[in-house]
Coordinates of C-alpha atoms in Angstrom, one line a residue:
X15 CA -33.3 -5.0 6.8
X16 CA -32.2 -8.6 7.1
X17 CA -29.7 -7.9 10.0
X18 CA -30.1 -4.6 11.6
X19 CA -27.1 -5.0 13.8
X20 CA -24.6 -5.4 10.8
X21 CA -26.4 -2.6 8.8
X22 CA -26.3 -0.2 11.6
X23 CA -22.4 -1.1 12.1
X24 CA -21.7 -0.4 8.4
X25 CA -23.7 2.9 8.5
X26 CA -21.3 3.8 11.5
X27 CA -18.3 2.8 9.6
X28 CA -19.5 4.9 6.8
X29 CA -19.8 8.0 8.8
X30 CA -16.1 7.2 10.3
X31 CA -14.8 7.0 6.6
X32 CA -16.8 10.2 5.3
X33 CA -16.0 12.4 8.3
X34 CA -12.5 11.3 9.3
X35 CA -9.0 11.9 7.4
X36 CA -7.7 8.6 6.2
X37 CA -3.8 8.8 5.9
X38 CA -3.0 5.1 6.1
X39 CA -0.7 4.7 3.1
X40 CA -2.0 1.2 2.4
X41 CA -5.7 2.0 2.2
X42 CA -7.8 3.6 -0.5
X43 CA -11.5 4.2 -1.2
X44 CA -12.5 2.3 -4.1
X45 CA -15.3 3.1 -6.8
X46 CA -18.8 2.6 -6.6
X47 CA -18.5 0.1 -9.8
X48 CA -15.9 -1.9 -8.0
X49 CA -18.2 -2.3 -4.9
X50 CA -21.1 -3.4 -7.0
X51 CA -19.0 -6.1 -8.6
X52 CA -17.8 -7.2 -5.0
X53 CA -21.6 -7.6 -4.1
X54 CA -22.5 -9.4 -7.2
X55 CA -23.7 -13.1 -7.7
X56 CA -20.1 -14.0 -8.7
X57 CA -19.5 -15.2 -5.4
X58 CA -21.9 -18.0 -5.9
X59 CA -19.8 -19.9 -8.1
X60 CA -16.8 -22.4 -7.6
X61 CA -14.1 -22.2 -10.1
X62 CA -11.1 -24.3 -8.9
X63 CA -8.3 -24.7 -11.8
X64 CA -7.5 -22.4 -14.5
X65 CA -9.8 -20.8 -17.5
X66 CA -10.6 -23.9 -19.7
X67 CA -9.7 -26.1 -16.9
X68 CA -12.2 -26.3 -14.1
X69 CA -12.7 -29.1 -11.8
X70 CA -16.4 -27.9 -11.9
X71 CA -18.7 -26.9 -14.7
X72 CA -20.7 -24.0 -15.4
X73 CA -17.6 -21.7 -15.6
X74 CA -18.2 -20.4 -18.9
X75 CA -18.8 -16.8 -17.8
X76 CA -16.3 -16.9 -15.0
X77 CA -13.8 -18.0 -17.5
X78 CA -14.4 -15.0 -19.8
X79 CA -14.3 -12.7 -16.6
X80 CA -11.2 -14.1 -15.3
X81 CA -9.4 -13.9 -18.9
X82 CA -10.5 -10.4 -19.2
X83 CA -9.3 -9.4 -15.7
X84 CA -5.7 -11.1 -16.9
X85 CA -5.6 -9.3 -20.0
X86 CA -6.3 -5.8 -18.3
X87 CA -3.8 -6.6 -15.8
X88 CA -1.1 -7.0 -18.5
X89 CA -2.3 -3.5 -20.1
X90 CA -2.3 -1.5 -17.1
X91 CA 1.1 -2.4 -16.3
X92 CA 2.5 -1.9 -19.9
X93 CA 3.9 -5.4 -20.0
X94 CA 2.7 -8.6 -22.0
X95 CA 4.8 -11.7 -22.6
X96 CA 2.8 -15.2 -23.8
X97 CA 18.8 -16.1 13.9
X98 CA 16.1 -14.2 15.3
X99 CA 12.4 -15.2 16.3
X100 CA 10.6 -16.3 13.0
X101 CA 7.7 -14.3 12.3
X102 CA 6.5 -15.1 8.7
X103 CA 6.0 -18.4 6.8
X104 CA 8.9 -17.7 4.7
X105 CA 11.4 -17.4 7.5
X106 CA 10.5 -21.1 8.3
X107 CA 11.3 -22.5 4.7
X108 CA 13.9 -19.8 3.6
X109 CA 16.9 -18.2 4.9
X110 CA 16.8 -14.5 4.4
X111 CA 19.1 -11.5 5.1
X112 CA 17.9 -7.9 5.1
X113 CA 19.7 -4.9 3.3
X114 CA 19.4 -1.6 4.8
X115 CA 19.2 2.2 4.1
X116 CA 22.0 4.6 4.9
X117 CA 21.8 5.8 8.6
X118 CA 22.5 9.2 7.5
X119 CA 20.2 9.9 4.3
X120 CA 17.5 7.3 4.7
X121 CA 18.1 6.0 1.0
X122 CA 18.7 2.4 0.2
X123 CA 22.6 1.8 0.4
X124 CA 22.9 -0.2 -2.8
X125 CA 26.8 -0.3 -2.3
X126 CA 26.1 -2.1 0.8
X127 CA 23.3 -4.4 -0.9
X128 CA 25.7 -5.2 -3.3
X129 CA 28.6 -6.3 -1.0
X130 CA 26.2 -8.4 1.0
X131 CA 24.6 -10.1 -2.1
X132 CA 28.1 -11.1 -3.5
X133 CA 29.0 -12.6 0.0
X134 CA 25.6 -14.3 0.7
X135 CA 24.9 -15.6 -2.9
X136 CA 21.1 -15.1 -2.8
X137 CA 18.9 -17.3 -5.0
X138 CA 16.4 -14.3 -5.1
X139 CA 16.7 -10.5 -4.2
X140 CA 13.3 -8.8 -3.4
X141 CA 12.9 -4.9 -3.8
X142 CA 9.7 -3.0 -2.7
X143 CA 8.6 -1.6 0.5
X144 CA 6.0 -0.3 2.6
X145 CA 7.4 2.6 4.1
X146 CA 10.1 3.8 1.5
X147 CA 9.4 7.2 0.0
X148 CA 11.6 7.2 -2.8
X149 CA 11.8 5.3 -6.2
X150 CA 13.8 2.3 -6.4
X151 CA 16.9 1.8 -8.8
X152 CA 15.6 -1.3 -10.4
X153 CA 18.4 -1.3 -13.0
X154 CA 21.1 -1.4 -10.0
X155 CA 19.4 -4.0 -8.5
X156 CA 19.2 -6.2 -11.6
X157 CA 23.0 -5.7 -11.9
X158 CA 23.6 -7.0 -8.3
X159 CA 21.2 -10.1 -9.1
X160 CA 23.1 -10.9 -12.2
X161 CA 26.4 -10.7 -10.4
X162 CA 25.4 -13.4 -8.0
X163 CA 23.3 -15.2 -10.0
X164 CA 19.9 -14.4 -8.4
X165 CA 16.5 -13.8 -9.6
X166 CA 15.1 -10.5 -9.1
X167 CA 11.3 -9.9 -7.7
X168 CA 9.7 -6.6 -7.1
X169 CA 6.6 -6.3 -4.5
X170 CA 5.0 -3.1 -5.9
X171 CA 1.9 -3.3 -3.7
X172 CA 2.3 0.1 -2.6
X173 CA 2.8 1.7 -5.7
X174 CA 1.2 -0.4 -8.4
X175 CA -1.1 2.5 -9.1
X176 CA 1.5 4.7 -9.6
X177 CA 3.3 2.4 -12.0
X178 CA 0.2 1.7 -14.1
X179 CA -0.2 5.6 -14.5
X180 CA 3.5 5.9 -15.3
X181 CA 4.2 8.0 -12.0
X182 CA 6.9 5.7 -10.5
X183 CA 9.8 3.9 -11.8
X184 CA 8.7 0.6 -14.0
X185 CA 10.1 -2.6 -12.4
X186 CA 8.8 -4.7 -15.4
X187 CA 11.8 -4.2 -17.5
X188 CA 14.4 -5.5 -15.1
X189 CA 12.6 -8.1 -12.8
X190 CA 11.7 -11.8 -13.3
X191 CA 8.6 -11.6 -11.2
X192 CA 6.6 -8.8 -9.9
X193 CA 3.7 -9.1 -7.2
X194 CA 1.3 -6.6 -6.3
X195 CA -1.8 -6.3 -4.1
X196 CA -4.8 -4.5 -5.9
X197 CA -6.3 -2.3 -3.0
X198 CA -3.8 0.4 -2.4
X199 CA -3.0 3.1 -4.8
X200 CA -4.4 0.8 -7.7
X201 CA -7.7 1.6 -5.9
X202 CA -9.4 -2.0 -6.6
X203 CA -10.7 -4.6 -4.5
X204 CA -8.4 -6.8 -1.8
X205 CA -6.8 -8.9 -4.1
X206 CA -3.1 -9.8 -5.7
X207 CA -1.6 -10.3 -9.0
X208 CA 1.6 -12.0 -10.1
X209 CA 3.3 -11.3 -13.1
X210 CA 6.2 -13.5 -14.3
X211 CA 8.6 -13.6 -17.5
X212 CA 7.7 -16.1 -20.3
X213 CA 9.0 -17.0 -23.5
X214 CA 13.0 -17.5 -24.6
X215 CA 15.6 -16.1 -22.2
X216 CA 18.1 -13.3 -23.7
X217 CA 21.4 -14.8 -24.7
X218 CA 23.9 -15.1 -21.8
X219 CA 27.3 -17.0 -21.6
X220 CA 27.1 -20.6 -20.6
X221 CA 23.3 -20.7 -21.1
X222 CA 21.6 -23.1 -23.9
X223 CA 20.4 -21.1 -26.8
X224 CA 16.9 -22.4 -26.7
X225 CA 16.5 -21.7 -22.9
X226 CA 13.4 -20.5 -21.8
X227 CA 11.6 -19.1 -18.7
X228 CA 9.9 -21.8 -16.5
X229 CA 8.0 -19.5 -13.9
X230 CA 4.5 -20.1 -15.5
X231 CA 3.9 -23.7 -14.3
X232 CA 5.7 -23.3 -11.1
X233 CA 3.6 -20.2 -9.9
X234 CA 0.5 -21.4 -11.2
X235 CA 1.0 -24.7 -9.1
X236 CA 2.1 -22.7 -6.2
X237 CA -1.1 -20.6 -6.1
X238 CA -3.4 -23.9 -6.9
X239 CA -3.5 -26.2 -5.6
X240 CA -0.6 -25.8 -3.4
X241 CA -1.7 -22.4 -1.4
X242 CA -5.3 -21.7 -2.7
X243 CA -8.5 -23.4 -3.6
X244 CA -11.9 -21.9 -4.8
X245 CA -11.0 -18.5 -6.2
X246 CA -13.3 -15.6 -4.7
X247 CA -14.7 -14.9 -8.3
X248 CA -16.6 -11.6 -7.1
X249 CA -12.9 -10.0 -6.2
X250 CA -11.8 -11.3 -9.7
X251 CA -14.7 -9.3 -11.3
X252 CA -14.2 -6.3 -9.1
X253 CA -10.6 -6.5 -10.0
X254 CA -11.2 -6.5 -13.6
X255 CA -13.5 -3.2 -13.4
X256 CA -10.5 -1.3 -11.3
X257 CA -8.0 -2.4 -14.2
X258 CA -10.3 -1.0 -16.7
X259 CA -10.6 2.2 -14.6
X260 CA -6.7 2.3 -14.1
X261 CA -6.5 2.5 -18.0
X262 CA -8.3 5.8 -18.1
X263 CA -6.9 9.1 -18.3
X264 CA -8.9 10.1 -15.0
X265 CA -7.0 7.4 -13.3
X266 CA -3.6 8.7 -14.7
X267 CA -4.6 12.4 -13.4
X268 CA -5.3 10.9 -10.0
X269 CA -1.8 9.2 -9.6
X270 CA -0.3 12.5 -10.7
X271 CA -2.3 14.1 -7.9
X272 CA -1.5 11.6 -5.3
X273 CA 2.1 12.3 -5.8
X274 CA 1.8 16.0 -5.7
X275 CA -0.3 15.5 -2.7
X276 CA 2.4 14.0 -0.9
X277 CA 5.0 16.4 -2.0
X278 CA 2.7 19.3 -0.7
X279 CA 2.1 17.6 2.5
X280 CA 5.8 16.9 3.2
X281 CA 6.9 20.2 2.2
X282 CA 4.3 21.8 4.7
X283 CA 5.6 19.5 7.6
X284 CA 9.0 20.5 6.9
X285 CA 8.2 24.1 6.6
X286 CA 7.1 23.6 10.4
X287 CA 10.7 22.0 10.9
X288 CA 9.4 18.4 11.2
X289 CA 11.8 15.8 10.0
X290 CA 11.0 13.4 7.3
X291 CA 12.9 10.4 6.3
X292 CA 15.0 10.7 3.1
X293 CA 13.8 14.7 3.3
X294 CA 10.8 14.3 1.4
X295 CA 9.1 12.0 -1.0
X296 CA 8.9 10.8 -4.6
X297 CA 5.9 8.7 -4.3
X298 CA 2.5 8.4 -2.3
X299 CA 3.8 8.4 1.4
X300 CA 6.0 10.4 3.8
X301 CA 7.6 8.7 6.8
X302 CA 7.6 11.2 9.6
X303 CA 10.6 10.8 12.0
X304 CA 9.2 11.8 15.7
X305 CA 12.5 10.9 17.5
X306 CA 13.8 14.4 17.6
X307 CA 10.6 15.5 19.2
X308 CA 10.8 13.0 21.9
X309 CA 7.7 11.1 20.8
X310 CA 6.7 7.6 19.7
X311 CA 4.4 6.9 16.9
X312 CA 1.8 4.9 19.2
X313 CA 1.2 7.9 21.2
X314 CA 0.5 10.2 17.9
X315 CA -1.6 7.4 16.2
X316 CA -3.7 7.1 19.4
X317 CA -4.2 10.7 19.6
X318 CA -5.1 11.3 16.1
X319 CA -7.4 8.2 16.1
X320 CA -9.4 10.3 18.9
X321 CA -9.3 13.3 16.2
X322 CA -10.7 11.1 13.2
X323 CA -7.2 11.4 11.8
X324 CA -6.1 7.8 10.7
X325 CA -2.3 7.2 10.7
X326 CA -0.3 4.4 11.5
X327 CA 2.9 4.1 13.8
X328 CA 5.8 2.9 11.8
X329 CA 9.6 2.0 12.4
X330 CA 12.3 4.2 11.4
X331 CA 15.9 3.0 10.9
X332 CA 17.5 2.5 14.2
X333 CA 14.4 1.9 15.9
X334 CA 14.4 -1.2 18.1
X335 CA 10.5 -1.6 18.9
X336 CA 8.0 -2.2 16.6
X337 CA 5.2 -1.4 19.3
X338 CA 6.6 2.0 20.3
X339 CA 8.5 3.0 17.2
X340 CA 10.2 6.4 16.5
X341 CA 7.7 7.5 13.4
X342 CA 4.6 7.7 11.7
X343 CA 3.6 6.6 8.1
X344 CA 1.1 8.9 6.0
X345 CA -0.1 8.4 2.7
X346 CA -2.4 10.6 0.4
X347 CA -3.9 7.9 -2.0
X348 CA -7.3 7.4 0.2
X349 CA -8.0 11.4 0.5
X350 CA -7.0 12.1 -3.2
X351 CA -9.6 9.7 -4.3
X352 CA -12.0 12.2 -2.4
X353 CA -10.8 15.1 -4.6
X354 CA -8.3 16.8 -2.1
X355 CA -5.6 18.8 -3.8
X356 CA -2.2 20.2 -2.6
X357 CA -4.0 23.0 -0.7
X358 CA -6.0 20.4 1.0
X359 CA -3.3 18.7 2.3
X360 CA -1.4 21.6 3.4
X361 CA -4.8 22.1 5.7
X362 CA -4.2 18.5 6.6
X363 CA -0.6 19.2 7.7
X364 CA -1.8 21.7 9.8
X365 CA -4.2 19.5 11.4
X366 CA -1.2 17.0 12.0
X367 CA 0.8 20.0 13.5
X368 CA -1.9 20.9 16.0
X369 CA -2.1 16.9 17.0
X370 CA 1.9 16.9 17.8
X371 CA 1.6 19.9 19.6
X372 CA -1.4 18.4 21.7
X373 CA 0.6 15.3 22.1
X374 CA 3.6 17.3 23.3
X375 CA 1.6 19.1 26.0
X376 CA 0.1 16.0 27.3
X377 CA 3.4 14.2 27.5
X378 CA 5.0 17.3 29.3
X379 CA 2.1 17.4 31.8
X380 CA 1.3 13.3 32.4
X381 CA 4.7 11.9 31.5
X382 CA 6.4 9.7 28.9
X383 CA 5.1 6.4 30.3
X384 CA 2.0 5.2 28.0
X385 CA -0.3 4.5 30.7
X386 CA 0.4 8.0 32.3
X387 CA 0.1 9.7 28.9
X388 CA -3.5 8.0 28.3
X389 CA -4.8 9.8 31.2
X390 CA -4.3 13.1 29.5
X391 CA -6.1 11.7 26.4
X392 CA -9.5 11.8 28.4
X393 CA -12.1 14.7 28.1
X394 CA -9.3 16.7 26.5
X395 CA -10.9 20.1 24.9
X396 CA -8.0 20.4 22.6
X397 CA -8.6 17.0 21.0
X398 CA -12.4 17.5 21.0
X399 CA -11.7 20.7 19.0
X400 CA -9.4 19.3 16.5
X401 CA -12.0 16.3 16.3
X402 CA -14.6 18.9 15.4
X403 CA -12.3 20.9 12.9
X404 CA -11.1 17.8 11.3
X405 CA -15.0 16.3 10.8
X406 CA -16.0 19.6 9.5
X407 CA -13.2 19.7 7.0
X408 CA -13.7 16.0 5.7
X409 CA -17.5 16.1 5.7
X410 CA -17.1 18.7 2.7
X411 CA -15.9 16.1 0.4
X412 CA -17.4 13.3 -1.4
X413 CA -17.0 9.8 -1.1
X414 CA -16.4 7.7 -4.2
X415 CA -17.9 4.3 -3.3
X416 CA -21.3 5.6 -1.4
X417 CA -23.4 8.4 -1.3
X418 CA -23.4 10.5 1.8
X419 CA -27.0 11.8 1.1
X420 CA -28.1 8.0 1.9
X421 CA -26.1 7.7 5.1
X422 CA -28.0 6.8 8.3
X423 CA -25.6 8.9 10.3
X424 CA -24.9 12.2 8.7
X425 CA -23.8 14.1 11.8

């Protein structure tokens, strides 16, 4: 082994993944074929520029790979055309306003969105979310955008795999630009894609008859050379592999199962009288409102971690703290990739129920302050038993990206 230390840490991570229950909605387990492409000699090549127009020579095969990846991206998604602290970089350059959900239902309040848009007159309306368990009304948002003269962009990072499999509403009919990451429900490598309209614009009052969309040059220039340099060709190759897989009947069945598993998990939690934002889900995630229990998401996340259940704390509407929010977000893509079905997610729901009961017991005994609560996590027999049960359960399922038999740490 060239580097025993790194090798050993990778083997530990393999064990963590294979013996744990991965419920972070933005994570997935990619295939062995994708992992092979990520570890290929494609990583050796510089390829600044575009196919057929590179700064460096020797890119004849890289060009073919990138063009193949682009064509598969169009095919998988069924669309082809020739006052506060500034946290993100976009807030430095652009003024933005949020729209909100209805405080009673948890659904997007489209009427309020329209009122705000007509008052603010934005140049761009963005839809898409990381913790919204319902489909988006793209037609309604398009109507709002047209009324105020705005462009419409959808960030479908979380649901792109569902969109590709026709298991979620399709944003392409209504949006000017669609963006996505590729490692979530699409089950690819860590990368991104940008789709944009090309060609003649549809007829519109006050618009020249020969008007065409002008996104291509602007977006391409923004990516390179404005923001990025040498592409990661091993990731482009791996993405091409993932996109081919996403066109298969097996992937469509996978995406359908992702939704079914999320519904099954949500129904199980609600059968235990737990509160879910919007009262359920239509996609790959549920947002669990812990406030009726007097708990915070960071406590539940920490306890679940100790039991090899990976969830993430998440704000719910009305929260004032991102560090100690009132909810946790739970997703089904990763464990569905390991072959779990509805009955298995009901068992996961039972594990989560046990985790909540342990959390409540510790908080009652040690107090609500995090420093006091943490004392109750040490040498806790209930957590240790839950962890043992979780590892036994999870260890009975295969991993798509590596062989369990070849692992260094099997127990």
